[in-house]
């Protein structure tokens, strides 16, 4: 469970991470953005909430699709970069400063292994999505990227028994990636999908993507929230109106962490898939 003791670990590494996530320097990031565009689809100018937006690296892709991205993250130093790309606010991804059913669309990109309880993040996304609203999850592939996976040979990935270990770790075959520098949690595939279903999200499509002739390093899905949603389950939680995150106000809302950032962790600089 996320508590006030959790810290925004990306604060100390924000400048490094901002450079790492530059699309110009990485085929991996270009693949991330192409997959995100494929899953999210065209917008009509409506708000798309970028949950755990980090440095805002994915906002241009969302905007190019016709959406109006608004970002939330716990890391103030990352938001310093993100504010140049989209309106932002400091917020815990497990306690979003938004009313129930107020957001037409949301994305969470390369962040599932940055938080200790991604299921709680999914529940919040399910709460704030409007009936029929669209959500895109895109992260490192839970079966092929992690401390349990050796990806040194692009043509194959060796998996060990550590797949079942969900704990935070810095272990990685890539000693220069995000995982080795900042650590990561592991969310097994079944846990990821069950978390979405429990959050009231109806998964409509899944995708896997990877390097040419390589093992997939990305997994994503598009989901919608059913008309009944999960909003009633959160009726006693106080939340502000959606307008609360439309200004570049890094002091808005408390900063008790979910570890929210765009992450990820297990590839070399040129393919930070797992970062």
Short mmCIF file of C-alpha atoms in Angstrom, two decimals:
data_model
loop_
_atom_site.label_atom_id
_atom_site.label_comp_id
_atom_site.label_asym_id
_atom_site.label_seq_id
_atom_site.Cartn_x
_atom_site.Cartn_y
_atom_site.Cartn_z
CA UNK A 1 0.00 0.00 0.00
CA UNK A 2 1.25 3.47 -0.81
CA UNK A 3 1.92 5.60 2.25
CA UNK A 4 3.35 9.04 2.97
CA UNK A 5 6.71 7.36 3.60
CA UNK A 6 7.10 6.57 -0.09
CA UNK A 7 9.38 9.06 -1.79
CA UNK A 8 9.62 10.48 -5.28
CA UNK A 9 12.86 8.69 -6.09
CA UNK A 10 13.07 10.17 -9.58
CA UNK A 11 13.67 13.68 -8.20
CA UNK A 12 17.42 13.09 -7.96
CA UNK A 13 17.60 11.69 -11.48
CA UNK A 14 15.15 13.94 -13.36
CA UNK A 15 17.69 15.58 -15.70
CA UNK A 16 19.29 12.24 -16.58
CA UNK A 17 15.89 10.64 -17.19
CA UNK A 18 14.67 13.54 -19.30
CA UNK A 19 17.64 13.03 -21.63
CA UNK A 20 17.17 9.25 -21.63
CA UNK A 21 13.55 9.56 -22.75
CA UNK A 22 14.33 11.73 -25.77
CA UNK A 23 12.75 10.13 -28.86
CA UNK A 24 15.64 11.39 -30.98
CA UNK A 25 18.11 9.15 -29.21
CA UNK A 26 16.26 5.85 -28.93
CA UNK A 27 14.51 3.41 -31.22
CA UNK A 28 12.87 2.06 -28.07
CA UNK A 29 11.16 5.36 -27.25
CA UNK A 30 10.01 5.69 -30.83
CA UNK A 31 8.45 2.23 -30.55
CA UNK A 32 6.81 3.21 -27.27
CA UNK A 33 5.20 6.23 -28.88
CA UNK A 34 4.08 4.31 -31.96
CA UNK A 35 2.44 1.68 -29.74
CA UNK A 36 0.84 4.35 -27.57
CA UNK A 37 -0.64 6.03 -30.65
CA UNK A 38 -1.97 2.72 -31.93
CA UNK A 39 -3.71 1.96 -28.62
CA UNK A 40 -5.06 5.41 -27.78
CA UNK A 41 -6.39 6.46 -31.17
CA UNK A 42 -7.67 9.84 -32.29
CA UNK A 43 -9.12 12.37 -29.88
CA UNK A 44 -11.50 15.29 -30.30
CA UNK A 45 -9.69 17.81 -28.11
CA UNK A 46 -10.95 16.25 -24.87
CA UNK A 47 -8.71 15.90 -21.83
CA UNK A 48 -6.45 12.87 -21.59
CA UNK A 49 -4.93 12.41 -18.13
CA UNK A 50 -1.29 11.31 -18.25
CA UNK A 51 -0.92 9.40 -14.98
CA UNK A 52 2.66 9.20 -13.71
CA UNK A 53 3.65 11.56 -16.52
CA UNK A 54 7.24 11.99 -15.34
CA UNK A 55 9.05 14.42 -17.62
CA UNK A 56 6.10 14.58 -20.00
CA UNK A 57 7.95 12.61 -22.65
CA UNK A 58 4.76 11.03 -23.99
CA UNK A 59 2.60 14.18 -24.04
CA UNK A 60 3.51 15.23 -27.62
CA UNK A 61 2.27 11.87 -28.91
CA UNK A 62 -1.03 12.27 -27.03
CA UNK A 63 -1.43 15.84 -28.30
CA UNK A 64 -0.61 14.85 -31.89
CA UNK A 65 -3.54 12.43 -31.73
CA UNK A 66 -5.92 15.28 -31.00
CA UNK A 67 -6.18 14.92 -27.22
CA UNK A 68 -5.45 17.63 -24.62
CA UNK A 69 -2.95 16.00 -22.25
CA UNK A 70 -2.81 16.93 -18.56
CA UNK A 71 -0.13 15.32 -16.40
CA UNK A 72 0.13 14.26 -12.77
CA UNK A 73 3.21 12.93 -11.05
CA UNK A 74 4.79 12.87 -7.63
CA UNK A 75 8.25 13.97 -8.74
CA UNK A 76 8.51 17.77 -8.68
CA UNK A 77 11.84 17.74 -10.48
CA UNK A 78 10.41 15.64 -13.29
CA UNK A 79 7.43 17.97 -13.51
CA UNK A 80 9.86 20.84 -14.00
CA UNK A 81 10.60 19.28 -17.40
CA UNK A 82 7.04 18.14 -18.01
CA UNK A 83 5.61 21.64 -17.53
CA UNK A 84 7.26 22.60 -20.83
CA UNK A 85 5.13 19.99 -22.60
CA UNK A 86 1.74 19.94 -20.87
CA UNK A 87 -0.22 21.33 -17.88
CA UNK A 88 0.86 19.43 -14.76
CA UNK A 89 0.15 18.99 -11.07
CA UNK A 90 1.84 17.16 -8.21
CA UNK A 91 -0.38 14.25 -7.21
CA UNK A 92 -0.25 10.72 -5.85
CA UNK A 93 -1.48 8.29 -8.50
CA UNK A 94 -3.39 6.38 -5.82
CA UNK A 95 -5.27 9.52 -4.70
CA UNK A 96 -5.92 11.59 -7.81
CA UNK A 97 -7.31 15.12 -7.20
CA UNK A 98 -10.25 14.51 -9.53
CA UNK A 99 -13.96 13.87 -9.21
CA UNK A 100 -15.47 10.48 -9.95
CA UNK A 101 -16.19 9.92 -13.63
CA UNK A 102 -14.67 13.21 -14.73
CA UNK A 103 -11.96 12.21 -17.23
CA UNK A 104 -12.70 11.20 -20.85
CA UNK A 105 -9.39 9.36 -21.30
CA UNK A 106 -6.23 8.41 -19.43
CA UNK A 107 -2.87 6.83 -20.15
CA UNK A 108 -0.18 5.38 -17.93
CA UNK A 109 3.03 4.74 -19.83
CA UNK A 110 6.16 2.97 -18.55
CA UNK A 111 5.18 3.44 -14.91
CA UNK A 112 3.70 0.16 -13.66
CA UNK A 113 7.04 -1.02 -12.24
CA UNK A 114 7.70 2.35 -10.58
CA UNK A 115 4.93 2.02 -8.01
CA UNK A 116 4.59 -0.41 -5.10
CA UNK A 117 0.87 -1.01 -5.74
CA UNK A 118 -0.08 -0.61 -9.40
CA UNK A 119 -3.47 -2.19 -8.73
CA UNK A 120 -4.28 0.81 -6.53
CA UNK A 121 -3.32 3.12 -9.40
CA UNK A 122 -5.64 1.21 -11.72
CA UNK A 123 -8.49 1.53 -9.21
CA UNK A 124 -8.03 5.30 -9.14
CA UNK A 125 -7.98 5.47 -12.91
CA UNK A 126 -11.16 3.41 -13.02
CA UNK A 127 -12.72 5.81 -10.52
CA UNK A 128 -11.95 9.04 -12.38
CA UNK A 129 -12.72 7.78 -15.91
CA UNK A 130 -16.06 8.86 -17.29
CA UNK A 131 -18.50 6.07 -18.29
CA UNK A 132 -17.25 4.79 -21.62
CA UNK A 133 -13.93 6.55 -21.04
CA UNK A 134 -10.78 5.13 -22.58
CA UNK A 135 -7.65 4.00 -20.73
CA UNK A 136 -4.32 2.88 -22.18
CA UNK A 137 -1.77 0.96 -20.15
CA UNK A 138 1.64 0.58 -21.75
CA UNK A 139 4.62 -0.82 -19.88
CA UNK A 140 7.52 -3.19 -20.01
CA UNK A 141 6.42 -6.70 -20.88
CA UNK A 142 5.72 -8.41 -17.54
CA UNK A 143 6.82 -11.80 -18.88
CA UNK A 144 10.05 -10.80 -20.59
CA UNK A 145 11.43 -7.73 -18.79
CA UNK A 146 12.52 -7.74 -15.16
CA UNK A 147 15.15 -8.88 -12.70
CA UNK A 148 14.22 -12.46 -13.68
CA UNK A 149 14.96 -11.92 -17.40
CA UNK A 150 18.34 -11.95 -19.12
CA UNK A 151 18.01 -10.04 -22.42
CA UNK A 152 21.66 -9.85 -23.42
CA UNK A 153 20.91 -11.82 -26.60
CA UNK A 154 18.29 -9.89 -28.62
CA UNK A 155 17.10 -13.13 -30.23
CA UNK A 156 16.14 -14.80 -26.96
CA UNK A 157 15.30 -14.02 -23.34
CA UNK A 158 16.24 -16.35 -20.50
CA UNK A 159 13.68 -16.40 -17.67
CA UNK A 160 14.47 -17.69 -14.19
CA UNK A 161 12.32 -18.52 -11.16
CA UNK A 162 12.45 -14.91 -9.98
CA UNK A 163 9.35 -14.21 -12.09
CA UNK A 164 7.18 -14.75 -9.01
CA UNK A 165 9.14 -12.21 -6.94
CA UNK A 166 7.16 -8.95 -6.75
CA UNK A 167 9.56 -7.13 -4.43
CA UNK A 168 11.49 -3.97 -5.25
CA UNK A 169 14.95 -4.73 -6.59
CA UNK A 170 17.90 -3.15 -8.36
CA UNK A 171 18.90 -6.46 -9.94
CA UNK A 172 19.26 -6.30 -13.72
CA UNK A 173 21.35 -7.74 -16.52
CA UNK A 174 21.77 -4.16 -17.75
CA UNK A 175 23.94 -2.33 -15.25
CA UNK A 176 23.37 1.12 -16.78
CA UNK A 177 19.59 1.15 -17.15
CA UNK A 178 16.81 2.67 -15.07
CA UNK A 179 16.22 -0.50 -13.09
CA UNK A 180 19.85 -0.68 -11.95
CA UNK A 181 19.85 3.01 -11.01
CA UNK A 182 16.41 3.41 -9.39
CA UNK A 183 15.09 -0.08 -8.83
CA UNK A 184 11.71 -1.46 -9.83
CA UNK A 185 8.82 -3.62 -8.71
CA UNK A 186 7.49 -6.55 -10.74
CA UNK A 187 3.83 -6.95 -11.71
CA UNK A 188 3.19 -10.45 -13.10
CA UNK A 189 0.91 -10.63 -16.13
CA UNK A 190 -2.06 -12.20 -14.34
CA UNK A 191 -1.82 -9.65 -11.54
CA UNK A 192 -1.75 -6.80 -14.05
CA UNK A 193 -4.82 -8.00 -15.94
CA UNK A 194 -6.74 -8.93 -12.79
CA UNK A 195 -5.97 -5.50 -11.35
CA UNK A 196 -7.57 -3.86 -14.37
CA UNK A 197 -10.68 -6.04 -14.14
CA UNK A 198 -11.02 -5.37 -10.40
CA UNK A 199 -10.77 -1.64 -11.13
CA UNK A 200 -13.89 -1.88 -13.28
CA UNK A 201 -11.98 -1.66 -16.55
CA UNK A 202 -13.06 -3.74 -19.53
CA UNK A 203 -10.03 -4.74 -21.56
CA UNK A 204 -10.79 -4.44 -25.27
CA UNK A 205 -7.44 -5.02 -26.92
CA UNK A 206 -3.88 -6.05 -26.00
CA UNK A 207 -0.61 -5.60 -27.87
CA UNK A 208 2.97 -6.83 -27.61
CA UNK A 209 5.86 -5.02 -29.27
CA UNK A 210 9.59 -5.47 -29.43
CA UNK A 211 12.72 -4.88 -31.44
CA UNK A 212 12.90 -6.27 -34.97
CA UNK A 213 13.52 -10.04 -34.80
CA UNK A 214 13.60 -9.81 -31.00
CA UNK A 215 11.55 -10.86 -27.99
CA UNK A 216 8.75 -8.40 -27.09
CA UNK A 217 9.72 -5.86 -24.45
CA UNK A 218 6.44 -3.91 -24.37
CA UNK A 219 2.94 -4.96 -23.36
CA UNK A 220 -0.12 -2.75 -23.48
CA UNK A 221 -3.87 -2.75 -23.51
CA UNK A 222 -6.81 -0.48 -24.20
CA UNK A 223 -9.71 -0.59 -21.76
CA UNK A 224 -12.95 1.25 -21.13
CA UNK A 225 -14.88 1.76 -17.93
CA UNK A 226 -18.35 0.27 -17.87
CA UNK A 227 -21.35 2.54 -17.19
CA UNK A 228 -21.60 1.15 -13.67
CA UNK A 229 -17.85 1.60 -13.20
CA UNK A 230 -16.34 1.39 -9.71
CA UNK A 231 -17.22 4.89 -8.59
CA UNK A 232 -19.59 3.76 -5.87
CA UNK A 233 -16.72 1.97 -4.15
CA UNK A 234 -15.01 5.30 -3.57
CA UNK A 235 -17.99 7.42 -2.58
CA UNK A 236 -16.52 8.38 0.77
CA UNK A 237 -13.22 9.66 -0.60
CA UNK A 238 -12.98 13.45 -0.97
CA UNK A 239 -11.77 14.61 -4.37
CA UNK A 240 -11.71 17.92 -6.16
CA UNK A 241 -13.09 18.76 -9.58
CA UNK A 242 -11.17 17.89 -12.74
CA UNK A 243 -10.27 21.52 -13.25
CA UNK A 244 -7.93 21.05 -10.33
CA UNK A 245 -5.19 19.68 -12.56
CA UNK A 246 -5.44 22.01 -15.53
CA UNK A 247 -2.87 24.50 -14.27
CA UNK A 248 0.89 24.14 -14.03
CA UNK A 249 0.77 24.07 -10.26
CA UNK A 250 3.37 21.76 -8.75
CA UNK A 251 2.11 22.46 -5.25
CA UNK A 252 -1.41 21.37 -5.91
CA UNK A 253 -2.39 18.38 -3.82
CA UNK A 254 -0.25 16.55 -1.27
CA UNK A 255 2.87 14.77 -2.40
CA UNK A 256 2.48 11.44 -0.68
CA UNK A 257 4.00 9.13 -3.26
CA UNK A 258 3.00 6.38 -5.46
CA UNK A 259 6.34 6.52 -7.01
CA UNK A 260 4.58 8.03 -9.97
CA UNK A 261 6.75 8.57 -12.97
CA UNK A 262 7.24 7.43 -16.47
CA UNK A 263 9.78 4.68 -16.09
CA UNK A 264 11.30 1.70 -17.04
CA UNK A 265 13.99 -0.54 -16.84
CA UNK A 266 15.99 -3.17 -18.40
CA UNK A 267 17.56 -2.19 -21.70
CA UNK A 268 20.68 -0.36 -22.70
CA UNK A 269 20.52 3.41 -23.32
CA UNK A 270 19.61 2.81 -26.95
CA UNK A 271 16.71 0.56 -25.94
CA UNK A 272 15.66 1.51 -22.40
CA UNK A 273 12.87 -0.98 -22.45
CA UNK A 274 12.79 -1.37 -18.89
CA UNK A 275 14.90 1.50 -19.18
#
